[in-house]
Tab-separated table of C-alpha atoms and ligand atoms in Angstrom:
chain	number	residue	atom	x	y	z
A	115	LEU	CA	161.933	69.338	-117.290
A	116	LYS	CA	164.459	67.853	-119.696
A	117	THR	CA	165.284	64.373	-120.935
A	118	PRO	CA	168.740	62.945	-120.118
A	119	THR	CA	169.677	63.977	-123.673
A	120	GLY	CA	168.753	67.591	-122.912
A	121	CYS	CA	165.457	67.855	-124.828
A	122	PRO	CA	162.356	69.381	-123.268
A	123	VAL	CA	159.767	66.963	-121.860
A	124	SER	CA	156.212	67.503	-123.090
A	125	ARG	CA	153.373	68.041	-120.618
A	126	LYS	CA	151.834	64.639	-121.406
A	127	ALA	CA	155.166	62.883	-120.974
A	128	ALA	CA	155.718	64.648	-117.638
A	129	GLU	CA	152.282	63.500	-116.444
A	130	PHE	CA	152.678	59.864	-117.523
A	131	ASP	CA	152.225	57.640	-114.472
A	132	PRO	CA	151.614	53.916	-115.025
A	133	PHE	CA	150.671	53.414	-111.381
A	134	GLU	CA	147.537	55.531	-111.881
A	135	ASP	CA	144.201	53.781	-112.145
A	136	ALA	CA	143.639	55.157	-115.670
A	137	TYR	CA	146.626	53.127	-116.935
A	138	GLN	CA	145.414	49.990	-115.144
A	139	GLN	CA	141.897	50.338	-116.494
A	140	ASP	CA	142.955	50.676	-120.127
A	141	PRO	CA	146.682	50.954	-120.960
A	142	PRO	CA	146.333	51.466	-124.747
A	143	GLU	CA	143.766	54.229	-124.191
A	144	TYR	CA	145.970	55.846	-121.538
A	145	VAL	CA	148.845	56.222	-124.035
A	146	ARG	CA	146.752	56.929	-127.152
A	147	TRP	CA	148.199	60.466	-127.222
A	148	SER	CA	151.672	58.975	-127.380
A	149	ARG	CA	150.878	56.546	-130.202
A	150	GLU	CA	149.488	59.486	-132.135
A	151	GLN	CA	151.901	62.319	-131.318
A	152	GLU	CA	155.009	61.265	-129.427
A	153	PRO	CA	155.613	57.522	-129.843
A	154	VAL	CA	158.917	57.561	-127.942
A	155	PHE	CA	159.067	59.791	-124.876
A	156	TYR	CA	161.007	60.154	-121.647
A	157	SER	CA	159.016	59.769	-118.423
A	158	PRO	CA	160.623	61.792	-115.612
A	159	LYS	CA	158.368	60.142	-113.003
A	160	LEU	CA	159.509	56.645	-114.012
A	161	ARG	CA	162.957	57.593	-115.369
A	162	TYR	CA	162.263	55.315	-118.300
A	163	TRP	CA	161.934	55.964	-122.015
A	164	VAL	CA	158.478	54.793	-123.062
A	165	VAL	CA	157.793	53.270	-126.486
A	166	THR	CA	154.226	52.789	-127.733
A	167	ARG	CA	154.131	51.964	-131.482
A	168	TYR	CA	154.052	48.457	-132.950
A	169	ASP	CA	157.010	48.655	-135.353
A	170	ASP	CA	159.327	50.300	-132.819
A	171	ILE	CA	158.502	47.722	-130.147
A	172	LYS	CA	158.915	44.791	-132.507
A	173	ALA	CA	162.306	46.135	-133.618
A	174	ILE	CA	163.386	46.401	-129.965
A	175	PHE	CA	162.329	42.807	-129.257
A	176	ARG	CA	164.140	41.678	-132.397
A	177	ASP	CA	167.516	43.079	-131.263
A	178	ASN	CA	168.249	41.657	-127.812
A	179	LEU	CA	171.926	42.635	-127.993
A	180	THR	CA	171.295	46.371	-128.353
A	181	PHE	CA	168.230	46.114	-126.109
A	182	SER	CA	169.211	43.828	-123.255
A	183	PRO	CA	166.450	42.115	-121.253
A	184	SER	CA	168.657	42.102	-118.132
A	185	ILE	CA	166.389	44.573	-116.273
A	186	ALA	CA	163.145	42.682	-117.005
A	187	LEU	CA	162.713	41.524	-113.395
A	188	GLU	CA	164.446	44.315	-111.455
A	189	LYS	CA	162.427	46.471	-109.045
A	190	ILE	CA	160.931	49.283	-111.098
A	191	THR	CA	160.642	51.330	-107.901
A	192	PRO	CA	163.795	51.213	-105.774
A	193	THR	CA	162.897	50.330	-102.185
A	194	GLY	CA	164.122	51.891	-98.945
A	195	GLU	CA	166.801	50.638	-96.580
A	196	GLU	CA	164.380	48.866	-94.224
A	197	ALA	CA	162.775	46.783	-97.010
A	198	ASN	CA	166.202	45.969	-98.457
A	199	GLN	CA	167.351	44.719	-95.060
A	200	VAL	CA	164.272	42.521	-94.774
A	201	LEU	CA	165.018	40.960	-98.157
A	202	ALA	CA	168.661	40.448	-97.197
A	203	SER	CA	167.559	38.698	-93.982
A	204	TYR	CA	165.968	36.014	-96.175
A	205	ASN	CA	169.189	35.718	-98.249
A	206	TYR	CA	167.106	36.909	-101.179
A	207	ALA	CA	169.233	36.518	-104.323
A	208	MET	CA	166.833	36.436	-107.248
A	209	ASN	CA	169.059	36.667	-110.327
A	210	ARG	CA	169.042	35.624	-113.981
A	211	THR	CA	166.444	33.157	-115.221
A	212	LEU	CA	165.757	33.069	-118.974
A	213	VAL	CA	163.643	36.140	-119.466
A	214	ASN	CA	166.368	38.468	-118.096
A	215	GLU	CA	169.467	36.577	-119.290
A	216	ASP	CA	171.808	37.996	-121.939
A	217	GLU	CA	173.428	36.142	-124.826
A	218	PRO	CA	175.165	33.849	-125.256
A	219	ALA	CA	174.102	32.293	-121.924
A	220	HIS	CA	170.417	32.751	-122.688
A	221	MET	CA	170.173	30.857	-125.951
A	222	ALA	CA	172.287	27.947	-124.706
A	223	ARG	CA	169.986	27.597	-121.705
A	224	ARG	CA	166.788	28.070	-123.687
A	225	ARG	CA	167.804	25.279	-126.078
A	226	VAL	CA	168.676	22.833	-123.309
A	227	LEU	CA	165.354	23.493	-121.534
A	228	MET	CA	162.985	23.615	-124.518
A	229	ALA	CA	161.795	20.005	-124.891
A	230	PRO	CA	158.934	20.147	-122.340
A	231	PHE	CA	157.343	22.961	-124.412
A	232	THR	CA	156.987	21.113	-127.714
A	233	PRO	CA	153.408	20.574	-128.948
A	234	GLU	CA	153.677	16.809	-128.338
A	235	ALA	CA	154.850	17.338	-124.746
A	236	LEU	CA	152.082	19.876	-124.118
A	237	LYS	CA	149.392	17.536	-125.436
A	238	GLU	CA	149.989	15.312	-122.418
A	239	HIS	CA	148.753	18.071	-120.109
A	240	GLU	CA	145.479	18.593	-121.937
A	241	PRO	CA	143.332	16.034	-120.050
A	242	MET	CA	144.550	17.423	-116.730
A	243	VAL	CA	143.716	20.992	-117.762
A	244	ARG	CA	140.210	20.015	-118.841
A	245	GLU	CA	139.594	17.968	-115.727
A	246	ALA	CA	140.681	20.819	-113.451
A	247	ALA	CA	138.489	23.314	-115.323
A	248	ARG	CA	135.482	20.980	-115.109
A	249	ALA	CA	135.958	20.275	-111.408
A	250	TYR	CA	136.010	23.977	-110.555
A	251	VAL	CA	132.915	24.728	-112.668
A	252	ASP	CA	131.119	21.819	-110.917
A	253	ARG	CA	131.541	23.612	-107.611
A	254	PHE	CA	129.577	26.735	-108.575
A	255	ILE	CA	127.428	25.804	-111.576
A	256	ASP	CA	124.247	25.572	-109.496
A	257	ASP	CA	124.846	28.837	-107.635
A	258	GLY	CA	123.713	31.279	-110.342
A	259	ARG	CA	126.505	33.671	-109.428
A	260	ALA	CA	130.301	33.461	-109.111
A	261	ASP	CA	133.454	35.510	-108.882
A	262	LEU	CA	135.259	33.681	-111.669
A	263	VAL	CA	138.660	34.974	-110.535
A	264	ASP	CA	138.349	33.806	-106.919
A	265	GLN	CA	136.443	30.632	-107.715
A	266	MET	CA	138.272	29.386	-110.802
A	267	LEU	CA	140.585	31.559	-112.867
A	268	TRP	CA	143.228	32.119	-110.232
A	269	GLU	CA	143.520	28.607	-108.845
A	270	VAL	CA	143.148	26.479	-111.950
A	271	PRO	CA	146.119	28.110	-113.766
A	272	LEU	CA	148.097	27.861	-110.507
A	273	THR	CA	147.310	24.143	-110.242
A	274	ILE	CA	148.341	23.670	-113.871
A	275	ALA	CA	151.492	25.747	-113.431
A	276	LEU	CA	152.593	23.652	-110.446
A	277	HIS	CA	151.784	20.455	-112.342
A	278	PHE	CA	153.752	21.671	-115.378
A	279	LEU	CA	156.745	22.581	-113.221
A	280	GLY	CA	156.528	19.314	-111.268
A	281	VAL	CA	155.980	21.141	-107.953
A	282	PRO	CA	153.768	19.351	-105.403
A	283	GLU	CA	150.666	21.382	-104.572
A	284	GLU	CA	151.413	24.016	-101.989
A	285	ASP	CA	149.029	26.134	-100.000
A	286	MET	CA	147.218	28.008	-102.775
A	287	ASP	CA	146.275	31.059	-100.718
A	288	THR	CA	149.847	31.546	-99.543
A	289	LEU	CA	151.162	31.258	-103.093
A	290	ARG	CA	148.569	33.772	-104.287
A	291	GLN	CA	149.713	36.236	-101.649
A	292	TYR	CA	153.394	35.641	-102.528
A	293	SER	CA	152.785	36.018	-106.260
A	294	ILE	CA	151.015	39.342	-105.842
A	295	ALA	CA	153.854	40.528	-103.595
A	296	HIS	CA	156.335	39.524	-106.311
A	297	THR	CA	154.357	41.522	-108.890
A	298	VAL	CA	154.231	44.593	-106.655
A	299	ASN	CA	157.924	44.207	-105.787
A	300	THR	CA	158.949	43.949	-109.445
A	301	TRP	CA	156.553	46.208	-111.357
A	302	GLY	CA	154.715	48.213	-108.708
A	303	ARG	CA	155.238	51.299	-106.581
A	304	PRO	CA	154.580	50.178	-103.016
A	305	LYS	CA	154.334	53.026	-100.530
A	306	PRO	CA	157.183	53.085	-97.993
A	307	GLU	CA	154.870	51.580	-95.336
A	308	GLU	CA	153.876	48.712	-97.677
A	309	GLN	CA	157.418	47.937	-98.790
A	310	VAL	CA	158.334	46.016	-95.656
A	311	ALA	CA	155.313	43.694	-95.817
A	312	VAL	CA	155.990	43.090	-99.517
A	313	ALA	CA	159.645	42.353	-98.749
A	314	HIS	CA	158.659	39.756	-96.121
A	315	ALA	CA	156.321	38.006	-98.567
A	316	VAL	CA	158.931	38.046	-101.351
A	317	GLY	CA	161.609	36.812	-98.919
A	318	ASN	CA	159.338	33.969	-97.806
A	319	PHE	CA	158.580	33.136	-101.436
A	320	TRP	CA	162.331	32.952	-102.131
A	321	GLN	CA	162.872	30.595	-99.197
A	322	LEU	CA	159.926	28.423	-100.155
A	323	ALA	CA	161.331	28.155	-103.698
A	324	GLY	CA	164.656	27.036	-102.210
A	325	LYS	CA	162.971	24.388	-100.074
A	326	ILE	CA	160.957	23.033	-103.006
A	327	LEU	CA	164.157	22.886	-105.061
A	328	GLU	CA	166.090	21.036	-102.359
A	329	LYS	CA	163.334	18.473	-102.029
A	330	MET	CA	163.213	18.028	-105.789
A	331	ARG	CA	166.957	17.540	-105.986
A	332	ARG	CA	166.664	14.508	-103.755
A	333	ASP	CA	164.581	12.797	-106.438
A	334	PRO	CA	164.435	14.653	-109.747
A	335	SER	CA	162.839	11.750	-111.627
A	336	GLY	CA	159.386	12.031	-113.160
A	337	PRO	CA	157.505	14.722	-115.092
A	338	GLY	CA	157.816	18.478	-114.661
A	339	TRP	CA	159.903	21.253	-116.213
A	340	MET	CA	161.891	22.071	-113.046
A	341	LYS	CA	162.792	18.410	-112.538
A	342	TYR	CA	163.822	18.303	-116.172
A	343	GLY	CA	166.059	21.318	-115.468
A	344	ILE	CA	167.706	19.565	-112.505
A	345	ARG	CA	168.413	16.512	-114.661
A	346	LYS	CA	169.858	18.743	-117.406
A	347	GLN	CA	172.129	20.426	-114.852
A	348	ALA	CA	173.990	17.120	-114.463
A	349	GLU	CA	174.829	17.209	-118.199
A	350	HIS	CA	175.350	20.982	-118.565
A	351	PRO	CA	176.343	22.435	-115.179
A	352	ASP	CA	177.632	25.702	-116.716
A	353	VAL	CA	174.420	26.273	-118.645
A	354	VAL	CA	171.848	25.283	-116.008
A	355	THR	CA	173.377	26.877	-112.911
A	356	ASP	CA	172.282	26.675	-109.254
A	357	SER	CA	171.422	30.368	-109.293
A	358	TYR	CA	169.262	29.811	-112.374
A	359	LEU	CA	167.378	26.913	-110.766
A	360	HIS	CA	166.594	28.789	-107.553
A	361	SER	CA	165.597	31.990	-109.353
A	362	MET	CA	163.494	30.100	-111.870
A	363	MET	CA	161.737	28.087	-109.181
A	364	MET	CA	160.305	31.360	-107.929
A	365	ALA	CA	159.941	33.266	-111.200
A	366	GLY	CA	158.571	30.202	-112.992
A	367	ILE	CA	155.628	29.881	-110.629
A	368	VAL	CA	154.723	33.488	-111.415
A	369	ALA	CA	155.466	33.272	-115.152
A	370	ALA	CA	153.397	30.162	-115.664
A	371	HIS	CA	150.580	31.189	-113.406
A	372	GLU	CA	149.769	34.865	-112.957
A	373	THR	CA	150.139	35.702	-116.643
A	374	THR	CA	147.642	33.031	-117.587
A	375	ALA	CA	145.217	33.655	-114.733
A	376	ASN	CA	145.094	37.315	-115.744
A	377	ALA	CA	144.781	36.457	-119.439
A	378	THR	CA	141.742	34.263	-118.845
A	379	ALA	CA	140.073	36.879	-116.646
A	380	ASN	CA	140.731	39.601	-119.245
A	381	ALA	CA	139.411	37.347	-122.022
A	382	LEU	CA	136.168	36.476	-120.238
A	383	LYS	CA	135.561	40.073	-119.266
A	384	LEU	CA	136.067	41.183	-122.853
A	385	LEU	CA	133.900	38.426	-124.365
A	386	LEU	CA	131.046	39.042	-121.916
A	387	GLN	CA	131.258	42.760	-122.626
A	388	HIS	CA	130.646	41.830	-126.276
A	389	PRO	CA	127.620	39.498	-125.992
A	390	SER	CA	127.373	38.883	-129.736
A	391	ALA	CA	130.971	37.583	-129.831
A	392	TRP	CA	130.239	35.449	-126.767
A	393	ARG	CA	127.119	34.017	-128.461
A	394	GLU	CA	129.093	33.259	-131.591
A	395	ILE	CA	131.724	31.193	-129.766
A	396	CYS	CA	128.964	29.416	-127.790
A	397	ASP	CA	127.298	28.448	-131.084
A	398	ASP	CA	130.521	27.616	-132.923
A	399	PRO	CA	133.466	26.529	-130.713
A	400	SER	CA	135.733	26.339	-133.781
A	401	LEU	CA	135.930	30.147	-133.464
A	402	ILE	CA	137.570	29.860	-130.021
A	403	PRO	CA	141.266	29.651	-131.074
A	404	ASN	CA	141.137	32.916	-133.018
A	405	ALA	CA	138.953	34.510	-130.333
A	406	VAL	CA	141.730	33.686	-127.859
A	407	GLU	CA	144.317	35.469	-130.041
A	408	GLU	CA	142.026	38.480	-130.390
A	409	CYS	CA	141.549	38.591	-126.604
A	410	LEU	CA	145.339	38.457	-126.135
A	411	ARG	CA	145.699	41.285	-128.647
A	412	HIS	CA	142.881	43.499	-127.431
A	413	ASN	CA	143.256	42.979	-123.690
A	414	GLY	CA	146.401	40.978	-122.966
A	415	SER	CA	147.747	40.195	-119.511
A	416	VAL	CA	151.303	41.534	-119.922
A	417	ALA	CA	150.776	45.213	-120.664
A	418	ALA	CA	154.426	46.305	-120.910
A	419	TRP	CA	157.956	44.900	-120.645
A	420	ARG	CA	161.465	46.308	-120.183
A	421	ARG	CA	164.788	46.529	-121.989
A	422	LEU	CA	168.118	48.268	-121.310
A	423	ALA	CA	169.901	50.118	-124.154
A	424	THR	CA	173.466	48.764	-124.279
A	425	LYS	CA	174.694	51.515	-126.647
A	426	ASP	CA	173.586	54.840	-128.080
A	427	VAL	CA	170.764	54.049	-130.472
A	428	LYS	CA	167.805	55.617	-132.263
A	429	VAL	CA	164.260	54.373	-131.589
A	430	GLY	CA	161.555	55.784	-133.826
A	431	GLY	CA	163.984	58.561	-134.804
A	432	ILE	CA	164.660	59.562	-131.166
A	433	ASP	CA	168.179	59.396	-129.720
A	434	ILE	CA	168.377	57.021	-126.764
A	435	PRO	CA	171.647	57.039	-124.789
A	436	ALA	CA	173.527	53.905	-123.709
A	437	GLY	CA	172.314	52.816	-120.267
A	438	ALA	CA	168.775	54.110	-120.832
A	439	LYS	CA	165.902	51.979	-119.527
A	440	LEU	CA	162.950	51.380	-121.807
A	441	LEU	CA	159.349	50.562	-120.987
A	442	ILE	CA	157.865	49.019	-124.107
A	443	VAL	CA	154.089	49.060	-123.954
A	444	MET	CA	152.929	46.005	-125.929
A	445	SER	CA	149.290	46.621	-125.051
A	446	SER	CA	149.650	49.905	-126.960
A	447	ALA	CA	151.422	48.238	-129.907
A	448	ASN	CA	148.461	45.856	-130.062
A	449	HIS	CA	146.177	48.861	-130.656
A	450	ASP	CA	148.381	50.535	-133.241
A	451	GLU	CA	146.343	51.379	-136.325
A	452	ARG	CA	149.527	51.202	-138.413
A	453	HIS	CA	149.428	47.452	-137.917
A	454	PHE	CA	145.846	46.527	-136.975
A	455	GLU	CA	142.931	47.899	-138.961
A	456	ASP	CA	140.328	49.575	-136.748
A	457	PRO	CA	142.435	48.463	-133.748
A	458	ASP	CA	139.974	49.203	-130.954
A	459	LEU	CA	137.324	47.013	-132.547
A	460	PHE	CA	137.043	43.600	-130.860
A	461	ASP	CA	136.749	41.240	-133.831
A	462	ILE	CA	137.107	37.503	-133.141
A	463	ARG	CA	137.469	36.894	-136.894
A	464	ARG	CA	140.347	39.374	-137.400
A	465	ASP	CA	142.903	37.712	-139.666
A	466	ASN	CA	146.065	39.111	-138.054
A	467	SER	CA	145.109	38.908	-134.343
A	468	SER	CA	148.026	36.562	-133.672
A	469	ASP	CA	150.511	39.281	-134.672
A	470	HIS	CA	149.989	40.705	-131.160
A	471	LEU	CA	153.092	41.258	-129.029
A	472	THR	CA	151.606	40.082	-125.725
A	473	PHE	CA	154.036	37.128	-125.630
A	474	GLY	CA	156.968	39.323	-126.682
A	475	TYR	CA	158.855	38.525	-129.851
A	476	GLY	CA	162.194	37.136	-131.020
A	477	ALA	CA	164.806	35.298	-128.981
A	478	HIS	CA	162.950	35.648	-125.667
A	479	GLN	CA	159.431	35.127	-126.928
A	480	CYS	CA	157.341	33.394	-124.269
A	481	MET	CA	158.243	29.708	-124.084
A	482	GLY	CA	154.904	28.915	-122.429
A	483	LYS	CA	152.731	30.575	-125.079
A	484	ASN	CA	151.201	27.332	-126.343
A	485	LEU	CA	150.492	26.103	-122.836
A	486	ALA	CA	148.759	29.415	-122.129
A	487	ARG	CA	146.799	29.189	-125.368
A	488	MET	CA	145.701	25.658	-124.553
A	489	GLU	CA	144.481	26.728	-121.118
A	490	LEU	CA	142.581	29.701	-122.517
A	491	GLN	CA	140.948	27.559	-125.188
A	492	ILE	CA	139.911	24.814	-122.787
A	493	PHE	CA	138.500	27.265	-120.231
A	494	LEU	CA	136.455	28.928	-122.967
A	495	GLU	CA	135.289	25.578	-124.342
A	496	GLU	CA	134.104	24.476	-120.909
A	497	LEU	CA	132.462	27.766	-119.964
A	498	THR	CA	130.703	28.299	-123.321
A	499	LYS	CA	129.368	24.738	-123.204
A	500	ARG	CA	128.230	24.761	-119.591
A	501	LEU	CA	127.335	28.401	-118.924
A	502	PRO	CA	126.463	29.951	-122.307
A	503	HIS	CA	123.775	32.050	-120.592
A	504	MET	CA	126.095	33.784	-118.112
A	505	ARG	CA	126.474	37.548	-118.138
A	506	LEU	CA	128.597	40.116	-116.351
A	507	CYS	CA	127.245	41.585	-113.125
A	508	GLU	CA	127.356	45.358	-112.605
A	509	GLN	CA	130.754	45.987	-111.042
A	510	LYS	CA	133.800	48.199	-110.929
A	511	PHE	CA	136.967	46.396	-111.959
A	512	THR	CA	140.083	46.820	-109.836
A	513	TYR	CA	143.708	46.037	-110.691
A	514	VAL	CA	146.951	45.658	-108.742
A	515	PRO	CA	148.794	48.905	-109.609
A	516	ASN	CA	151.882	47.974	-111.638
A	517	THR	CA	153.316	48.494	-115.089
A	518	SER	CA	153.149	44.958	-116.432
A	519	PHE	CA	150.901	42.210	-115.035
A	520	ARG	CA	147.300	43.151	-115.625
A	521	GLY	CA	143.972	41.444	-114.947
A	522	PRO	CA	140.836	42.254	-112.906
A	523	GLU	CA	141.070	41.179	-109.264
A	524	HIS	CA	137.446	39.984	-109.385
A	525	LEU	CA	135.047	39.063	-112.161
A	526	TRP	CA	131.450	38.634	-111.026
A	527	VAL	CA	129.089	36.831	-113.389
A	528	GLU	CA	125.510	35.599	-112.991
A	529	TRP	CA	123.119	33.207	-114.722
A	530	ASP	CA	119.859	31.380	-114.145
A	531	PRO	CA	120.767	27.846	-112.963
A	532	ALA	CA	117.335	26.584	-114.109
A	533	GLN	CA	118.536	27.332	-117.645
A	534	ASN	CA	121.791	25.344	-117.333
A	535	PRO	CA	122.099	23.180	-120.480
A	536	GLU	CA	123.051	20.219	-118.276
A	537	ARG	CA	119.687	20.404	-116.494
A	538	ARG	CA	117.690	20.812	-119.663
A	539	ASP	CA	119.631	18.161	-121.574
A	540	PRO	CA	121.633	16.006	-119.152
B	767	LIG	C1	158.684	34.968	-121.434
B	767	LIG	C2	154.128	36.658	-121.577
B	767	LIG	C3	152.470	32.341	-120.044
B	767	LIG	C4	157.022	30.815	-119.482
B	767	LIG	C5	157.588	35.800	-121.588
B	767	LIG	C6	157.666	37.178	-122.022
B	767	LIG	C7	156.388	37.646	-122.053
B	767	LIG	C8	155.496	36.573	-121.635
B	767	LIG	C9	155.941	39.049	-122.425
B	767	LIG	C10	158.932	37.967	-122.393
B	767	LIG	C11	159.079	37.908	-123.891
B	767	LIG	C12	160.223	38.688	-124.480
B	767	LIG	O1	161.087	39.216	-123.752
B	767	LIG	O2	160.280	38.764	-125.742
B	767	LIG	C13	153.283	35.622	-121.214
B	767	LIG	C14	151.831	35.683	-121.251
B	767	LIG	C15	151.360	34.462	-120.831
B	767	LIG	C16	152.522	33.652	-120.510
B	767	LIG	C17	151.024	36.890	-121.706
B	767	LIG	C18	149.945	33.973	-120.692
B	767	LIG	C19	148.918	34.423	-121.398
B	767	LIG	C20	153.545	31.553	-119.764
B	767	LIG	C21	153.480	30.186	-119.292
B	767	LIG	C22	154.748	29.756	-119.109
B	767	LIG	C23	155.637	30.851	-119.494
B	767	LIG	C24	152.199	29.398	-119.065
B	767	LIG	C25	155.107	28.373	-118.634
B	767	LIG	C26	156.134	28.063	-117.956
B	767	LIG	C27	157.858	31.793	-120.012
B	767	LIG	C28	159.308	31.676	-120.071
B	767	LIG	C29	159.788	32.869	-120.640
B	767	LIG	C30	158.610	33.705	-120.897
B	767	LIG	C31	160.132	30.493	-119.616
B	767	LIG	C32	161.252	33.248	-120.907
B	767	LIG	C33	161.634	32.946	-122.333
B	767	LIG	C34	163.028	33.438	-122.700
B	767	LIG	O3	163.466	34.469	-122.203
B	767	LIG	O4	163.685	32.771	-123.524
B	767	LIG	N1	156.259	35.459	-121.367
B	767	LIG	N2	153.655	34.390	-120.756
B	767	LIG	N3	154.867	31.915	-119.885
B	767	LIG	N4	157.472	33.014	-120.518
B	767	LIG	FE1	155.562	33.645	-120.705
């Protein structure tokens, strides 16, 4: 086996397969060999160049002209004719949003659409986030046992995402099914027999996004980022295009929701696997903000992202040809000992936790990062206050096989309801 530049492919590089369970279970561990021995390698199975060290990945994020984000949302596994026809039958035309837009269009659009993400604007959502978190905990607090993903961590971020976007609440179970289909369609490797079902769900998601948009256009007044976008289109029709609005209506639901749902599930799993850290944040909630950053570093919800080389370039000393596709594994960068001391240690007091690359970096860095942080902090505040005595049940964690969006599908916890602080000290 040879790389497109004619070099031999190492055995480890030939074996690399991010759809294997070992990658899902622990991406930084799965590519430890690469961080140590071969930090830039060509994967013949994926036909991507894979980059795993912190400095290389940060440099790629920093230069979005050489490393275009245009492929960020394309199907990582090309689908067959039948699935493509299904998508076409729904007039599926997902195109550029922000995350996969090149300059100069991207920066013009990002600037016009930034205001709803300022700290002052986000503050207004805080009471709603806390209320939603409290209401969901109320439902199971006396049960002594819960699947936090099914009973809270999936739906609350979805509710908040819809509220942030200004989308009226839709059927939550349908949206969950559509979002997972979008993840599999974009970053997964569905088997030929699954591809058609995924294509139907993605096609339906696309049409639903169109319907929501049409309805919103009739009255774009009031709060919500998508309504704000429609109003901005009137002022800047070349910057905020129709194609952008339709694509973003679909991608935005996923970007604002699944990333955060997975991040909270990863964070709780990690904290409960480290009971002394959990006890510390229960005793001293002022530790929560840095604990959140450390959770995002150690076990973030976006494991890897993509860029396209627009010219011949060197990455980490390796020649990458123009047109090459890159998988940049941020979860590995976040465990790079060249940047983080004792990187596998989970340390909620680490002083550079927030250097993690889970939100990307540079021109495209996540616009919703402070909304996500707020949600994570509030969920942890509520759960540490109301269920400080919860612990993880014995369980095997499962993940949706894909390169990028990562969080356990279920998270079972248990506690003794007789010991609930609210019963002892109402
Ligand atoms: C972009 C991660 C939550 C909206 C991104 C990128 C990543 C990411 C990796 C690409 C960055 C790059 O290319 O440099 C995450 C994670 C989240 C999260 C891990 C939760 C823990 C959110 C939320 C929103 C959001 C809640 C709210 C709407 C966006 C947008 C972009 C983006 C609009 C595109 C920015 C641009 O290209 O200019 N996010 N995200 N994200 N995210 Fe997030």
